[in-house]
Coordinates of C-alpha atoms in Angstrom, one line a residue:
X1 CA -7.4 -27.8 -13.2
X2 CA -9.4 -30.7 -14.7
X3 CA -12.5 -29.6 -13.7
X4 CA -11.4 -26.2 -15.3
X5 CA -10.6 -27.8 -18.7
X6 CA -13.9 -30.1 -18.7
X7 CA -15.8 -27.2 -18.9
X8 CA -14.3 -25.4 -22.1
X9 CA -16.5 -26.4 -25.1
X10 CA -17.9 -24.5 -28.5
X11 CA -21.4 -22.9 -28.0
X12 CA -23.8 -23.6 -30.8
X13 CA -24.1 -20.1 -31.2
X14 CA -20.4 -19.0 -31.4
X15 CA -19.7 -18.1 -35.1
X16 CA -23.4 -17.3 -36.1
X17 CA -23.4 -13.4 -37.1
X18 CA -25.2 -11.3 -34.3
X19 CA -28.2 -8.3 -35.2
X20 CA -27.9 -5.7 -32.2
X21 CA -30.7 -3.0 -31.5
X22 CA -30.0 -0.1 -30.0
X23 CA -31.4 0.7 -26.6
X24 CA -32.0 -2.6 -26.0
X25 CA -29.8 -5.2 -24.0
X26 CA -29.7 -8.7 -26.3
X27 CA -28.0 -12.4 -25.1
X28 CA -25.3 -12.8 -27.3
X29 CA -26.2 -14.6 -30.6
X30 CA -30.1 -12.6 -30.4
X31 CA -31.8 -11.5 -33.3
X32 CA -34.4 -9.0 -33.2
X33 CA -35.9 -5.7 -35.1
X34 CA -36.4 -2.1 -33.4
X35 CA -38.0 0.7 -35.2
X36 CA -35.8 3.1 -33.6
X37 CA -32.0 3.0 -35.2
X38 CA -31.1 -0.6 -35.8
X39 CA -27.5 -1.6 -35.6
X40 CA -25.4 -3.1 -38.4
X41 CA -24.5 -6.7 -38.3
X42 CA -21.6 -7.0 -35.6
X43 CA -20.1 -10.1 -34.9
X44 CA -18.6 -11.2 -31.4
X45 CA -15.7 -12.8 -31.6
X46 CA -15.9 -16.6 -31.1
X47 CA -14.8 -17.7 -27.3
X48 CA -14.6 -21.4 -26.4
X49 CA -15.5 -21.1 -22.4
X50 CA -18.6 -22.0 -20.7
X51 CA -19.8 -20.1 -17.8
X52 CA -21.4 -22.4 -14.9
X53 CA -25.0 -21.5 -14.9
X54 CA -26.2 -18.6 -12.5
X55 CA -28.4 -19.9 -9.9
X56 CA -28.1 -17.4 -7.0
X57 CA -30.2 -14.3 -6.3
X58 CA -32.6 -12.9 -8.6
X59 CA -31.5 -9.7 -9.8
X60 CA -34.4 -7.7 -8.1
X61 CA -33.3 -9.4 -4.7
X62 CA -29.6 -8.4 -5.6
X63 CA -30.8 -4.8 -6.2
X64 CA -33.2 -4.5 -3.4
X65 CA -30.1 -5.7 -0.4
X66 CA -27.8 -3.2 -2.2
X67 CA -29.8 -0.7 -1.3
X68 CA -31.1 -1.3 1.8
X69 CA -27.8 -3.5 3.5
X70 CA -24.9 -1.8 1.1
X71 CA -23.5 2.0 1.7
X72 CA -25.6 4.1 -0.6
X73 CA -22.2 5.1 -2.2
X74 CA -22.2 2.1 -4.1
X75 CA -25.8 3.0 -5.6
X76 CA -23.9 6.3 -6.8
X77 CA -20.9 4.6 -8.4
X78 CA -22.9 1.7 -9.8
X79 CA -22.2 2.1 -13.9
X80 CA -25.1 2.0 -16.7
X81 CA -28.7 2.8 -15.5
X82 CA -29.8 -0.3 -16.8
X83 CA -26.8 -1.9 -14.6
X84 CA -24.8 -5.0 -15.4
X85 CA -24.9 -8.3 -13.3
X86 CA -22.1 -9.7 -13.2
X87 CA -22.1 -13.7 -12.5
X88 CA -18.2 -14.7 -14.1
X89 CA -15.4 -14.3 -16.2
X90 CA -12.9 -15.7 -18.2
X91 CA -9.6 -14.0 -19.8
X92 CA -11.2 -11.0 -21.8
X93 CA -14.7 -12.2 -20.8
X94 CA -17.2 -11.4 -18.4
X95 CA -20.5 -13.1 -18.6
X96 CA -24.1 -11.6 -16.4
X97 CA -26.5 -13.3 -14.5
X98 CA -28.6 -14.1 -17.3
X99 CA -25.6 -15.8 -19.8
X100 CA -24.8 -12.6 -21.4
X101 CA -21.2 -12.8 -22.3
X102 CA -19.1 -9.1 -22.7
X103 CA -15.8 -8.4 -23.9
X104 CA -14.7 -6.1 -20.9
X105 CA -12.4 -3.3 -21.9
X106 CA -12.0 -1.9 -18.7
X107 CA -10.9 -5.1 -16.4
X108 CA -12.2 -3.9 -13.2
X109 CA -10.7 -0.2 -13.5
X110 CA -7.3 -1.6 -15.0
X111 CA -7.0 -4.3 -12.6
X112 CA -7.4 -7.5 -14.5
X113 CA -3.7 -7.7 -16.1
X114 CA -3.4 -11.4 -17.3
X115 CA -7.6 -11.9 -17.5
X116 CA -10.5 -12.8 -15.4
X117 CA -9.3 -16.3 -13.9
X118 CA -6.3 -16.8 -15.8
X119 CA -5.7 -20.6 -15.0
X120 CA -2.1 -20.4 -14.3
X121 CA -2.7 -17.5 -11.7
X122 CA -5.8 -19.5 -10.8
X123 CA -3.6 -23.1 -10.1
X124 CA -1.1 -21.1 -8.3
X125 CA -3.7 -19.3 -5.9
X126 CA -5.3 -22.9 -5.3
X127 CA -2.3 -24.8 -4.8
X128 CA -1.2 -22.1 -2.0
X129 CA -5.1 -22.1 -0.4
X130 CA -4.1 -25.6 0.6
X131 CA -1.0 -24.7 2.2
X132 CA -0.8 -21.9 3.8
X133 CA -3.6 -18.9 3.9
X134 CA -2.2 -16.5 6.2
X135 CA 1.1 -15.8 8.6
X136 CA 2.5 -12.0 8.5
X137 CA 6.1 -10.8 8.3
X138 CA 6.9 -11.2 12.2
X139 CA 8.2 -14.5 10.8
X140 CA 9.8 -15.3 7.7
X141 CA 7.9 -17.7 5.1
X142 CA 9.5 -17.8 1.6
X143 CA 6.6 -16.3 -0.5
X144 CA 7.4 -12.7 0.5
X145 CA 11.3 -13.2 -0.1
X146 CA 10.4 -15.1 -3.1
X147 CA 8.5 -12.2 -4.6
X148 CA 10.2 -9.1 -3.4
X149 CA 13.6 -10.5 -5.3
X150 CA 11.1 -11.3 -8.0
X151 CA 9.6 -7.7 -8.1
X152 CA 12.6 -6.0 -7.6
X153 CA 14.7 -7.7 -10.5
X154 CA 11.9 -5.8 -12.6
X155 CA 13.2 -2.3 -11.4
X156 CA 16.5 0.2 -12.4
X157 CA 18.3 0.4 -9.9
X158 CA 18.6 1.5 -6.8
X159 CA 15.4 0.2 -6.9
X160 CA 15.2 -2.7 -4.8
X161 CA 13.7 -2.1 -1.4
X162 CA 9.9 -3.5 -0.8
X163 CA 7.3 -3.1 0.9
X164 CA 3.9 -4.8 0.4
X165 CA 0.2 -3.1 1.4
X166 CA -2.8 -4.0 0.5
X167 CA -4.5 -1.2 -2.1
X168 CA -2.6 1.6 -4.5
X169 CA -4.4 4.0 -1.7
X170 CA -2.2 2.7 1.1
X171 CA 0.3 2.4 -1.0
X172 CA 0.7 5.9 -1.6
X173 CA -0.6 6.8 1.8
X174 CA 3.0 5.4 3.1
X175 CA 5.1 6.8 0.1
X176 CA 4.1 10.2 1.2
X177 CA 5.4 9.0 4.8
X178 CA 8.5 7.8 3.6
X179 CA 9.4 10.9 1.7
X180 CA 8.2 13.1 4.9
X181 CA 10.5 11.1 6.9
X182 CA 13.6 11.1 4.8
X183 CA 13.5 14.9 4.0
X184 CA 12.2 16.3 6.8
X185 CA 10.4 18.3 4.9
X186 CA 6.7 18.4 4.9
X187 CA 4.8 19.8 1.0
X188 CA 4.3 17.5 -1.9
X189 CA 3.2 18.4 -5.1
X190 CA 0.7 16.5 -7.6
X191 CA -1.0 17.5 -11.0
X192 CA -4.3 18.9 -11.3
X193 CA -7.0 15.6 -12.3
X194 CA -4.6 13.2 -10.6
X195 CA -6.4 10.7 -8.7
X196 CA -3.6 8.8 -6.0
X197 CA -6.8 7.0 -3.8
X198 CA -9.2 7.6 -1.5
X199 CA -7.9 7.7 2.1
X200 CA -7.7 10.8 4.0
X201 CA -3.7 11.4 3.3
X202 CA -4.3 10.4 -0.6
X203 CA -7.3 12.6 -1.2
X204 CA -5.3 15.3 -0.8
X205 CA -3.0 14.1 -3.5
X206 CA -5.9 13.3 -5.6
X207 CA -7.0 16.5 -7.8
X208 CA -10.5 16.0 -8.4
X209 CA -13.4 17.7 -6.5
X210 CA -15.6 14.6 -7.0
X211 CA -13.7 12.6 -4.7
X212 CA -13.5 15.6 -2.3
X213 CA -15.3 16.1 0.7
X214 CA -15.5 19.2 2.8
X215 CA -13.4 17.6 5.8
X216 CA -9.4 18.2 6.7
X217 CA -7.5 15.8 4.6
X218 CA -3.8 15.4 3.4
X219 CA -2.8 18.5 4.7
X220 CA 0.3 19.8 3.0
X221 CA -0.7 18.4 -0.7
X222 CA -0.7 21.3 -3.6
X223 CA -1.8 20.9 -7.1
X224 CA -0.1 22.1 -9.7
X225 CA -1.1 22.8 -13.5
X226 CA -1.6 19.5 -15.4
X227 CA 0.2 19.9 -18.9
X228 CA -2.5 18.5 -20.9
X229 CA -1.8 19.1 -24.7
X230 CA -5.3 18.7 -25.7
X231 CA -7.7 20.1 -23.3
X232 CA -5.2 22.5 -21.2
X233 CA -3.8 26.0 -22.4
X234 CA -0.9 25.2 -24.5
X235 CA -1.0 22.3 -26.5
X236 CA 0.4 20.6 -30.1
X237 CA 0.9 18.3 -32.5
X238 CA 4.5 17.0 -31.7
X239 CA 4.1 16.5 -27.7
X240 CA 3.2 13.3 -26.8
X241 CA 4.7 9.6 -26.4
X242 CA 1.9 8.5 -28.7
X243 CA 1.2 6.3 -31.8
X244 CA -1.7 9.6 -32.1
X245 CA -0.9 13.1 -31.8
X246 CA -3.4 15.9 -30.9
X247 CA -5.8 17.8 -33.4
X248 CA -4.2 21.0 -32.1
X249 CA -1.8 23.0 -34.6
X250 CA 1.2 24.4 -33.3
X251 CA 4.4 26.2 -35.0
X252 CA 7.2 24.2 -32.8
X253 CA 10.6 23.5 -34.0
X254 CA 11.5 20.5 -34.5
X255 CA 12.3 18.3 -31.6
X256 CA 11.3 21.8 -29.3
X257 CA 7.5 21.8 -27.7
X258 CA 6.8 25.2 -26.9
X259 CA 3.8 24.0 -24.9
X260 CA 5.9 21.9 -22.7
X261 CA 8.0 24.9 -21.6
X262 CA 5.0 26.5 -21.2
X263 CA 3.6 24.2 -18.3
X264 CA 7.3 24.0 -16.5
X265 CA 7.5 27.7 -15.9
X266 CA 3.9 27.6 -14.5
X267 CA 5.9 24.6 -12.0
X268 CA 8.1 27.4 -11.2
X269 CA 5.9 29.6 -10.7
X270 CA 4.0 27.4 -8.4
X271 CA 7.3 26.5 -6.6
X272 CA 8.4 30.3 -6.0
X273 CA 4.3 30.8 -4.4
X274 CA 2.7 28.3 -3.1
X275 CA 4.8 26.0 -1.4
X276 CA 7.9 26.3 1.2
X277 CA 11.6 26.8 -0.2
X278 CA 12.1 23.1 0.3
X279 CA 9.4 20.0 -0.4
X280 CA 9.0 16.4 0.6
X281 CA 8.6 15.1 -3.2
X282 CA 6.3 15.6 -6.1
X283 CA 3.6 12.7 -7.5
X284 CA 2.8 12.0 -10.8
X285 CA 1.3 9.5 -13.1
X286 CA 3.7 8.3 -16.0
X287 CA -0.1 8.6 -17.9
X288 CA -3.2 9.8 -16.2
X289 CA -5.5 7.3 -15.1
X290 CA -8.6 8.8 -13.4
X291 CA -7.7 11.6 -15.2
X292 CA -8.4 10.4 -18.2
X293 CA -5.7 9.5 -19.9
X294 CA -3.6 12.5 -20.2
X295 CA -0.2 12.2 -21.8
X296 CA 2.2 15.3 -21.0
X297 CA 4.3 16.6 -23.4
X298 CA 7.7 14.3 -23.6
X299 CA 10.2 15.9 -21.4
X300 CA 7.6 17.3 -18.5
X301 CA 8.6 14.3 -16.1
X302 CA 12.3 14.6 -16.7
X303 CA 12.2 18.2 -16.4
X304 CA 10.1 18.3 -13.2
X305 CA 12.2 15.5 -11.6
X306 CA 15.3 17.9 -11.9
X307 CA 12.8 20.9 -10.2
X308 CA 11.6 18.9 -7.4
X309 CA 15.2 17.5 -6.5
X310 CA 16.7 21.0 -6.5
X311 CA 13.8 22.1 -4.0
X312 CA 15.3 18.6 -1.7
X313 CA 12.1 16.5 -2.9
X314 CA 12.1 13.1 -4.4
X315 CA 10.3 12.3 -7.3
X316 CA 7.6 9.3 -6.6
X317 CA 5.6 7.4 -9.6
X318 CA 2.4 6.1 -9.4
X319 CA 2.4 3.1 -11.3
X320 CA -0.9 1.9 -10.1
X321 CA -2.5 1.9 -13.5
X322 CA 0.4 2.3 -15.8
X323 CA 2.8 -0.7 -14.6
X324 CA 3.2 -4.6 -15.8
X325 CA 3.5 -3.8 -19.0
X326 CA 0.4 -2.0 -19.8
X327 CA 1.8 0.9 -21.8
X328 CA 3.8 -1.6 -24.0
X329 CA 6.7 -0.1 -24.6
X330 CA 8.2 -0.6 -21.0
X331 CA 6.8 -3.0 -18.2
X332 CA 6.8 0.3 -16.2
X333 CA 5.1 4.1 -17.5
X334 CA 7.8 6.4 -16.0
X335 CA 10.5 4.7 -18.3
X336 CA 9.0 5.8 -21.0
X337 CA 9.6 9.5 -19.8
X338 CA 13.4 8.7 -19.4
X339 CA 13.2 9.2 -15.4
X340 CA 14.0 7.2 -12.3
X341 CA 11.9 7.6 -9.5
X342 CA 13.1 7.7 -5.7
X343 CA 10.0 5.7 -5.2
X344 CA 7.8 3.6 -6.9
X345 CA 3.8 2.3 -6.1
X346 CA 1.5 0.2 -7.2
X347 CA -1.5 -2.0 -6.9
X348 CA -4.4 -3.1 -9.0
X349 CA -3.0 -5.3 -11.6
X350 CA 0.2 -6.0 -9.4
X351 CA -2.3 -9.1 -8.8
X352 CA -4.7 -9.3 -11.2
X353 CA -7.2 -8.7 -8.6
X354 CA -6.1 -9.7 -5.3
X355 CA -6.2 -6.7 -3.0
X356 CA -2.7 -6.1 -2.8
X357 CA -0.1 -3.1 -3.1
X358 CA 3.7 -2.0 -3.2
X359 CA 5.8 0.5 -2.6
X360 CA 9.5 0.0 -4.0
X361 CA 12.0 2.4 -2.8
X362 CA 16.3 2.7 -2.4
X363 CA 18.0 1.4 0.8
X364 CA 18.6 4.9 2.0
X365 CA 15.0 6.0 1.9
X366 CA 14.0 2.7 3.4
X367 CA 16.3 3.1 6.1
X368 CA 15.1 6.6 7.3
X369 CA 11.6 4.7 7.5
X370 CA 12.8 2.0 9.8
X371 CA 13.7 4.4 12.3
X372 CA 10.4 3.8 13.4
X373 CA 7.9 0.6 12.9
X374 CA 5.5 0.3 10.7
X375 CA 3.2 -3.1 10.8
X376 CA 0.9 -4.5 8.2
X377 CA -1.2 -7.3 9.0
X378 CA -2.3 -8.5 6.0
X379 CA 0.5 -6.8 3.2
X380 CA 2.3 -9.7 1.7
X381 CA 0.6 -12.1 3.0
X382 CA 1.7 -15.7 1.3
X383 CA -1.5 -15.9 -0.5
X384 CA -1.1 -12.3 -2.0
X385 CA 2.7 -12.8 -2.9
X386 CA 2.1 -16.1 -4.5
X387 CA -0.6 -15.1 -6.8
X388 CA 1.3 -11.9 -7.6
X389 CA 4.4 -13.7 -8.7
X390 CA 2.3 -15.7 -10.6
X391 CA 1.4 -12.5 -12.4
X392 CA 4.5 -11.8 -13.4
X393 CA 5.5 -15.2 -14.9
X394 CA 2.4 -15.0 -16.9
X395 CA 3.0 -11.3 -18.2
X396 CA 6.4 -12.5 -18.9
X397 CA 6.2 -16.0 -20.6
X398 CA 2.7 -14.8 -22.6
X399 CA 4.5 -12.0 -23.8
X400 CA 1.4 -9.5 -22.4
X401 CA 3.9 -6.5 -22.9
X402 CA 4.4 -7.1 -26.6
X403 CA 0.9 -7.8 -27.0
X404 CA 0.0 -4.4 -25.4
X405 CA 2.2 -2.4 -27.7
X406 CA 0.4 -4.3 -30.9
X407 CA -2.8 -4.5 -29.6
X408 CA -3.2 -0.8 -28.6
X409 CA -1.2 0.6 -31.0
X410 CA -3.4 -0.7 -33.6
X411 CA -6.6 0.4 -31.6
X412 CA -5.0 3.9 -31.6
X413 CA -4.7 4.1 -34.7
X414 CA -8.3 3.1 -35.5
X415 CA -10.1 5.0 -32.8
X416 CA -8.0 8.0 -34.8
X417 CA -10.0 7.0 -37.8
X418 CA -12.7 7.6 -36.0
X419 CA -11.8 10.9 -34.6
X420 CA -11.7 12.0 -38.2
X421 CA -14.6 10.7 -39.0
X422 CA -17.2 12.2 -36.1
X423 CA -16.8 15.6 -35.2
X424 CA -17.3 14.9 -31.5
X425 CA -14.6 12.6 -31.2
X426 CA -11.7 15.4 -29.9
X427 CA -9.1 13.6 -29.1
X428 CA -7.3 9.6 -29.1
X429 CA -4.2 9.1 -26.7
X430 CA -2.5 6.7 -25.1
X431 CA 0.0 4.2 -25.1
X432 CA -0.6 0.0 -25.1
X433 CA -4.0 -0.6 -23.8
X434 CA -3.7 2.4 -21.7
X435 CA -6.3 4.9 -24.2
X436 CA -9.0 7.2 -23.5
X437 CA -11.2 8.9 -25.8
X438 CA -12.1 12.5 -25.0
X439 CA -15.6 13.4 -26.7
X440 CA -16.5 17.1 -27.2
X441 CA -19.4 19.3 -28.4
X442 CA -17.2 20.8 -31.3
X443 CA -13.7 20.1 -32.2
X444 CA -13.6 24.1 -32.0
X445 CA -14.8 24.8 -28.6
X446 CA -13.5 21.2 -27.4
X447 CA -16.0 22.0 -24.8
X448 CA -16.9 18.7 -22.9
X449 CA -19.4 16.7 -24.1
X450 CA -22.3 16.6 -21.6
X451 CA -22.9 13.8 -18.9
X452 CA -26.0 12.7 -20.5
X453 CA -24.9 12.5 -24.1
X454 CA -21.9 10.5 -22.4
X455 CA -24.5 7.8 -21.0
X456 CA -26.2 7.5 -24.0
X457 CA -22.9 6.1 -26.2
X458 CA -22.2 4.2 -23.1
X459 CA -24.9 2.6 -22.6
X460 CA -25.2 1.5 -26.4
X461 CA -21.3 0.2 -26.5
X462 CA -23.1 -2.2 -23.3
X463 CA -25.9 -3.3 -25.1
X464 CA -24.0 -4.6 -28.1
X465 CA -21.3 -6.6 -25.6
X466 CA -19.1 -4.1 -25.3
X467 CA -18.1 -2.7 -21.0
X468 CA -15.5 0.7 -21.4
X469 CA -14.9 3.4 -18.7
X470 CA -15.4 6.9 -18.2
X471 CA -13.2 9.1 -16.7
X472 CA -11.7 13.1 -16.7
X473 CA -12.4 15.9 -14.8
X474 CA -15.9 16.0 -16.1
X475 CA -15.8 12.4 -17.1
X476 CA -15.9 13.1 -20.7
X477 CA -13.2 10.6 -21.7
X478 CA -13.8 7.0 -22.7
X479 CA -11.5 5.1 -20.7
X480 CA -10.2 1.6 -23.0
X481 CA -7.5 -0.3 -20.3
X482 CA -8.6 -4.0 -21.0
X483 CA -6.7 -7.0 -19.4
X484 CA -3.5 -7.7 -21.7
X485 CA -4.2 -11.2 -23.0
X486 CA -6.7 -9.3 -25.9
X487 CA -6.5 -9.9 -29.8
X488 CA -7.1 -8.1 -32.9
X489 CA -10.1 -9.8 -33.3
X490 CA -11.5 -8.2 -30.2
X491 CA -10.1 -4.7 -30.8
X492 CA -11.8 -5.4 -34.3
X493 CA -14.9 -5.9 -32.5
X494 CA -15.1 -3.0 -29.9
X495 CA -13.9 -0.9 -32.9
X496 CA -17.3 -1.9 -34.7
X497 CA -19.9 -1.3 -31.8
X498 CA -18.2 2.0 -30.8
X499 CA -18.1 3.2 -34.4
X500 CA -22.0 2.7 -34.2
X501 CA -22.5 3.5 -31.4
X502 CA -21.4 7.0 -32.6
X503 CA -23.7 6.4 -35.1
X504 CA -26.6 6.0 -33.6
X505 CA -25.9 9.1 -31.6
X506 CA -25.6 11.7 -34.0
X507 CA -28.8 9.8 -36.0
X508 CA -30.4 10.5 -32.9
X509 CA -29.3 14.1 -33.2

């Protein structure tokens, strides 16, 4: 911890006002001219951390093993094709191999809860490295017990049964088992652009042909109509939990969404078609994550929940993105649809990076499942379960919730400025620092904006300091799910390289 705090000082340059180009990537505090379309004066906010200095690999040699020695599947999913090298971060921070500091709004897919080495998750995780690494749950150590009361204290009731993995994937992977087993029935239903992982039972949960591939894989997985109010069919301005409502007119009653009842009778219809009088259990998002963001109209969960249960299936929320706070208003998504689950699971920032997973059920679905035995070797392991709890002490004594709910409601409400302001800018949703950005052609059409024309605002937003997402079926939403512990001032700052980043693209234009 004292060799932590001996590093934090002021650079010379923090404070100094910053001249970005675009199309080219600058060290933070450069100053240079382009003849092309030069960037307004953007200032950085002022961070007082000091990254050690990089003195690894060259980034050729870094590029050249990651081709030959790496699957070539992380060439495809590397972002920017000018890509970023990342050498370390700090809170909101990530700095490259060359001293480049960036304020990351995406924290490692929404993984990063608390912040890139947070020091109280970072003291905790040290102080158990030098105790005890690893020992599994054929005996009993009191870091699992510890954190499953902890974790479970956090849900409604009934709530309270856990069971720790090690990713969202295999999370879900044994929710799907559970529900199987405790039915004994065999269908489950999820939302068109869902994404619920990568293993062969999740991809067939996961509604999104780019993760597909033309093998067998979670047979007995249906898709059903997602009720986005933007891009789907029916749609409003009235339907979402959102600080930003669509651009979309509708003629709704008051407290009635017409669209909403739309989407539930094509459920039905799906239920009366397509799958077996009685299901295993329905998945859903309490906000697409993948997806991009998609918010359903306000009742669709509770309504669905009561379908699915009348069909013998239990309702299961995948909290994977949306929990620990990072919609705001609740420290988990689904309570802000007014639902319970019958199970619960999540990953990512469970641990603020630590590979780990959970899935929280009752006692009488739990007891179904231990008719049989499941064994994970490394799930809740007591490195895992301390760091995690240390997550949760930091969300909760930092107040990370409340500053989610302040933080991105005010960036909602300036990225809808924006939306005003540049006609392919379609639609803002969210809740907390769980937003995406969906850009168009036209607001008309709201035809997607094309792949290329994506890169090209993305790429800018990096080369000012800036790191976002993309996402949607075909990944025309800016994805904006930073770690919690951001301020105004940064929100100020993203707001100011996106808006010219915008800029510069319809100058270009």
């Amino acid at each position: 911890m004292h060799k932590i705090l001996a590093r934090i000082h002021r650079p010379s340059w923090v404070g100094k006002t910053v001249e970005r180009v675009s199309r080219v990537h600058l060290p933070s505090g450069a100053m240079c001219q382009n003849a092309e379309v030069k960037h307004s004066a953007i200032q950085m906010p002022p961070c007082d951390f000091k990254p050690d200095p990089y003195q690894g690999m060259s980034k050729e040699r870094l590029l050249e093993i990651r081709k030959q020695n790496c699957h070539p599947m992380t060439m495809k999913v590397t972002y920017y094709k000018r890509p970023v090298f990342i050498a370390q971060g700090h809170m909101q921070w990530l700095w490259d191999v060359d001293g480049r500091r960036y304020l990351d709004l995406f924290a490692g897919v929404a993984t990063v809860s608390v912040g890139h080495s947070h020091p109280k998750v970072n003291e905790a995780a040290v102080k158990q490295l030098n105790r005890l690494w690893h020992t599994t749950v054929i005996y009993i150590y009191p870091q699992i017990q510890e954190y499953a009361e902890k974790l479970a204290s956090l849900l409604p009731e009934p709530l309270k049964v856990v069971y720790l993995t090690n990713s969202g994937s295999e999370a879900n992977d044994l929710a799907m088992l559970m529900a199987r087993l405790h039915t004994g029935n065999f269908d489950i239903i999820t939302l068109s652009g869902s994404y619920h992982g990568g293993s062969p039972q999740s991809l067939g949960l996961t509604a999104n042909s780019v993760y597909k591939y033309p093998v067998a894989s979670g047979s007995g997985c249906h898709t059903t109509m997602c009720p986005d109010v933007f891009h789907g069919l029916w749609g409003g301005k009235h339907c979402r939990d959102s600080p930003v409502q669509t651009i979309r007119d509708c003629s709704c009653s008051p407290g009635h969404c017409e669209a909403n009842d739309r989407y539930i009778e094509q459920l039905k219809e799906m239920l009366c078609t397509t799958v077996p009088n009685r299901i295993a259990a329905f998945f859903g998002e309490a906000i697409q994550g993948v997806g991009g963001a998609v918010q359903y109209p306000k009742n669709y969960l509770k309504e669905t929940y009561k379908l699915v249960r009348d069909k013998g299936g239990l309702c299961i929320a995948d909290e994977v993105q949306t929990g620990f706070g990072r919609t705001g208003s609740h420290f988990w998504g689904f309570q802000g649809h007014d639902v319970i689950p019958d199970i619960v699971t999540m990953a990512k920032g469970i641990a603020n990076g630590f590979p780990m997973g959970a899935v929280v059920t009752t006692k009488e679905i739990a007891s179904s499942f231990a008719k049989g035995v499941h064994f994970n070797t490394f799930g809740g392991n007591p490195m895992a379960c301390v760091i995690a709890s240390s997550v949760l002490d930091t969300i909760v004594e930092n107040g990370y919730q409340e500053n989610s709910a302040k933080v991105g409601t005010y960036l909602l409400n300036e990225l809808a400025k924006l939306r005003d302001k540049y006609e392919i800018v379609g639609d803002v949703r969210g809740k907390g620092l769980m937003i995406g950005v969906e850009m168009v052609t036209d607001k008309t059409s709201r035809a997607p904006l094309p792949a290329e024309d994506m890169d090209e605002i993305f790429e800018d937003a990096k080369d000012m300091g800036v790191l976002i997402g993309k996402g949607g079926i075909y990944g025309q939403t800016f994805r904006i799910k930073p770690p919690l512990c951001i301020t105004k001032a940064d929100a100020d700052f993203f707001l100011a390289v996106f808006d010219q980043a915008l800029h510069n693209y319809t100058e270009r234009r």
